[in-house]
Short mmCIF file of C-alpha atoms in Angstrom, two decimals:
data_model
loop_
_atom_site.label_atom_id
_atom_site.label_comp_id
_atom_site.label_asym_id
_atom_site.label_seq_id
_atom_site.Cartn_x
_atom_site.Cartn_y
_atom_site.Cartn_z
CA MET A 1092 -57.12 21.32 30.46
CA LYS A 1093 -60.25 21.81 32.59
CA LYS A 1094 -62.20 19.59 30.21
CA PHE A 1095 -59.67 16.80 30.68
CA LYS A 1096 -59.92 17.06 34.48
CA ASN A 1097 -63.71 16.93 34.33
CA ALA A 1098 -63.82 14.02 31.84
CA LYS A 1099 -64.80 10.51 32.89
CA LEU A 1100 -62.12 8.04 33.87
CA ALA A 1101 -62.72 5.89 30.78
CA THR A 1102 -62.19 8.90 28.49
CA LYS A 1103 -58.99 9.83 30.32
CA LEU A 1104 -57.68 6.27 29.93
CA ILE A 1105 -58.53 6.17 26.22
CA VAL A 1106 -56.90 9.56 25.54
CA SER A 1107 -53.79 8.53 27.53
CA PHE A 1108 -53.62 5.24 25.65
CA VAL A 1109 -53.90 7.03 22.28
CA VAL A 1110 -51.13 9.49 23.27
CA VAL A 1111 -48.84 6.63 24.37
CA ALA A 1112 -49.65 4.71 21.17
CA LEU A 1113 -48.80 7.77 19.04
CA LEU A 1114 -45.51 8.19 20.92
CA CYS A 1115 -44.71 4.51 20.26
CA ILE A 1116 -45.50 4.92 16.55
CA VAL A 1117 -43.27 8.01 16.29
CA THR A 1118 -40.44 6.32 18.21
CA GLY A 1119 -40.74 3.16 16.10
CA THR A 1120 -40.78 5.12 12.85
CA VAL A 1121 -37.67 7.07 13.85
CA GLY A 1122 -35.97 3.82 14.91
CA ILE A 1123 -36.79 2.04 11.65
CA TYR A 1124 -35.58 5.02 9.62
CA SER A 1125 -32.34 5.11 11.62
CA ILE A 1126 -31.76 1.39 11.10
CA MET A 1127 -32.37 1.71 7.36
CA THR A 1128 -29.97 4.66 7.15
CA LEU A 1129 -27.35 2.76 9.13
CA ASN A 1130 -27.77 -0.29 6.89
CA HIS A 1131 -27.32 1.86 3.80
CA ASP A 1132 -24.20 3.48 5.27
CA LEU A 1133 -22.75 0.08 6.17
CA GLU A 1134 -23.36 -1.24 2.66
CA GLN A 1135 -21.67 1.84 1.23
CA MET A 1136 -18.72 1.43 3.59
CA ASN A 1137 -18.45 -2.23 2.62
CA ASP A 1138 -18.41 -1.36 -1.07
CA GLN A 1139 -15.90 1.45 -0.66
CA MET A 1140 -13.60 0.06 2.02
CA MET A 1141 -13.84 -3.70 2.31
CA VAL A 1142 -13.46 -4.52 -1.39
CA PRO A 1143 -10.20 -2.55 -1.61
CA LEU A 1144 -9.09 -4.13 1.66
CA GLY A 1145 -9.73 -7.60 0.26
CA THR A 1146 -7.70 -6.88 -2.84
CA PHE A 1147 -4.92 -5.43 -0.69
CA ILE A 1148 -4.87 -8.63 1.35
CA SER A 1149 -4.59 -10.57 -1.92
CA PHE A 1150 -1.60 -8.36 -2.83
CA TYR A 1151 -0.02 -9.00 0.56
CA ASP A 1152 -0.44 -12.78 0.27
CA ASN A 1153 1.05 -12.87 -3.23
CA ASP A 1154 3.87 -10.53 -2.24
CA ALA A 1155 4.72 -12.79 0.70
CA ALA A 1156 4.64 -15.83 -1.59
CA ALA A 1157 7.05 -14.09 -4.00
CA GLY A 1158 9.41 -13.32 -1.13
CA ASN A 1159 9.23 -16.89 0.12
CA THR A 1160 10.09 -18.33 -3.29
CA MET A 1161 13.04 -15.95 -3.57
CA ARG A 1162 14.24 -17.15 -0.18
CA ASP A 1163 13.83 -20.75 -1.34
CA ALA A 1164 15.86 -20.00 -4.47
CA LEU A 1165 18.64 -18.61 -2.28
CA LEU A 1166 18.60 -21.60 0.04
CA ASN A 1167 18.48 -24.16 -2.75
CA PRO A 1168 20.03 -22.81 -5.96
CA GLN A 1169 19.35 -26.12 -7.77
CA LYS A 1170 15.63 -25.36 -7.60
CA ALA A 1171 16.06 -21.70 -8.53
CA ALA A 1172 14.55 -22.11 -12.02
CA GLU A 1173 11.39 -23.68 -10.60
CA ASP A 1174 11.26 -21.09 -7.84
CA LYS A 1175 11.74 -18.28 -10.37
CA ALA A 1176 8.57 -19.33 -12.22
CA LYS A 1177 6.61 -19.45 -8.95
CA MET A 1178 8.01 -16.07 -7.92
CA GLU A 1179 7.09 -14.47 -11.25
CA GLU A 1180 3.55 -15.84 -11.00
CA SER A 1181 3.16 -14.53 -7.44
CA GLN A 1182 4.57 -11.16 -8.46
CA ALA A 1183 2.16 -10.88 -11.40
CA ASN A 1184 -0.76 -11.78 -9.13
CA ALA A 1185 0.37 -9.23 -6.56
CA LEU A 1186 0.65 -6.46 -9.15
CA ALA A 1187 -2.80 -7.35 -10.55
CA ALA A 1188 -4.24 -7.17 -7.03
CA LEU A 1189 -2.61 -3.77 -6.53
CA GLU A 1190 -4.14 -2.49 -9.77
CA GLN A 1191 -7.55 -3.75 -8.68
CA TYR A 1192 -7.05 -2.16 -5.26
CA GLU A 1193 -6.17 1.13 -6.92
CA ALA A 1194 -9.24 0.98 -9.18
CA ASN A 1195 -11.55 0.55 -6.18
CA LEU A 1196 -10.25 3.54 -4.25
CA ILE A 1197 -12.31 6.72 -4.09
CA SER A 1198 -10.07 9.63 -3.13
CA GLN A 1199 -7.31 10.85 -5.44
CA ASP A 1200 -4.84 10.99 -2.56
CA ASP A 1201 -5.40 7.27 -1.86
CA LYS A 1202 -5.06 6.50 -5.57
CA ASP A 1203 -1.77 8.42 -5.74
CA LYS A 1204 -0.43 6.43 -2.77
CA ALA A 1205 -1.51 3.17 -4.42
CA VAL A 1206 0.22 4.14 -7.67
CA SER A 1207 3.40 4.93 -5.74
CA LEU A 1208 3.19 1.59 -3.91
CA ARG A 1209 2.64 -0.26 -7.20
CA GLU A 1210 5.62 1.47 -8.85
CA LYS A 1211 7.92 0.73 -5.89
CA THR A 1212 6.71 -2.85 -5.76
CA GLN A 1213 7.29 -3.32 -9.47
CA ALA A 1214 10.83 -1.95 -9.14
CA MET A 1215 11.49 -4.32 -6.24
CA TYR A 1216 10.16 -7.26 -8.27
CA GLU A 1217 12.44 -6.37 -11.17
CA LYS A 1218 15.39 -6.35 -8.81
CA GLN A 1219 14.34 -9.71 -7.39
CA ALA A 1220 14.02 -11.17 -10.89
CA TRP A 1221 17.48 -9.85 -11.76
CA PHE A 1222 18.87 -11.40 -8.58
CA VAL A 1223 17.36 -14.83 -9.26
CA GLN A 1224 18.52 -14.68 -12.89
CA ARG A 1225 22.06 -13.96 -11.73
CA LEU A 1226 21.74 -16.84 -9.28
CA LEU A 1227 20.70 -19.12 -12.15
CA GLU A 1228 23.73 -17.94 -14.13
CA GLY A 1229 25.92 -19.19 -11.28
CA ALA A 1230 26.87 -15.86 -9.72
CA ASP A 1231 28.48 -16.00 -6.30
CA VAL A 1232 25.89 -14.07 -4.34
CA GLN A 1233 28.23 -13.66 -1.38
CA SER A 1234 31.06 -12.02 -3.32
CA GLU A 1235 31.73 -8.32 -2.80
CA SER A 1236 31.45 -7.62 -6.51
CA PHE A 1237 27.99 -9.20 -6.67
CA ILE A 1238 26.83 -7.29 -3.60
CA ALA A 1239 28.07 -4.02 -5.11
CA GLU A 1240 26.36 -4.84 -8.41
CA PHE A 1241 23.15 -5.68 -6.54
CA GLU A 1242 23.23 -2.39 -4.63
CA GLU A 1243 23.77 -0.41 -7.85
CA TYR A 1244 20.96 -2.20 -9.74
CA GLU A 1245 18.12 0.21 -10.47
#
């Protein structure tokens, strides 16, 4: 320390500059490493979370379309046959999106939940198809016997 105090001003300035430059290099290196790590983590999160989310949104859109066509079939029974085809296509697309969503999940718990959702959705779609088929056959959907039959359908 005594040597530093006795050194010339130019030497002190050069040593101080070198120390500050080294600190900047270390800080920059740590910063660049942190940014690269963060970028890698974000890419991983995108691959693991956003792809399944996109397929789930596709399921949601197709499921909503299937529900809308069923509503249209109820409101206009004359177009029920056309609406049934649209509903079946939307349902198939929704189930395919659910299967893709399930395939992209990582944890077994999430996969189990997705399987349960797919099975419940498939059962609901079968019930909807039965309902529209009965509508096409001319069933009175407001009769008590039809409502009881609908509630018992499994």
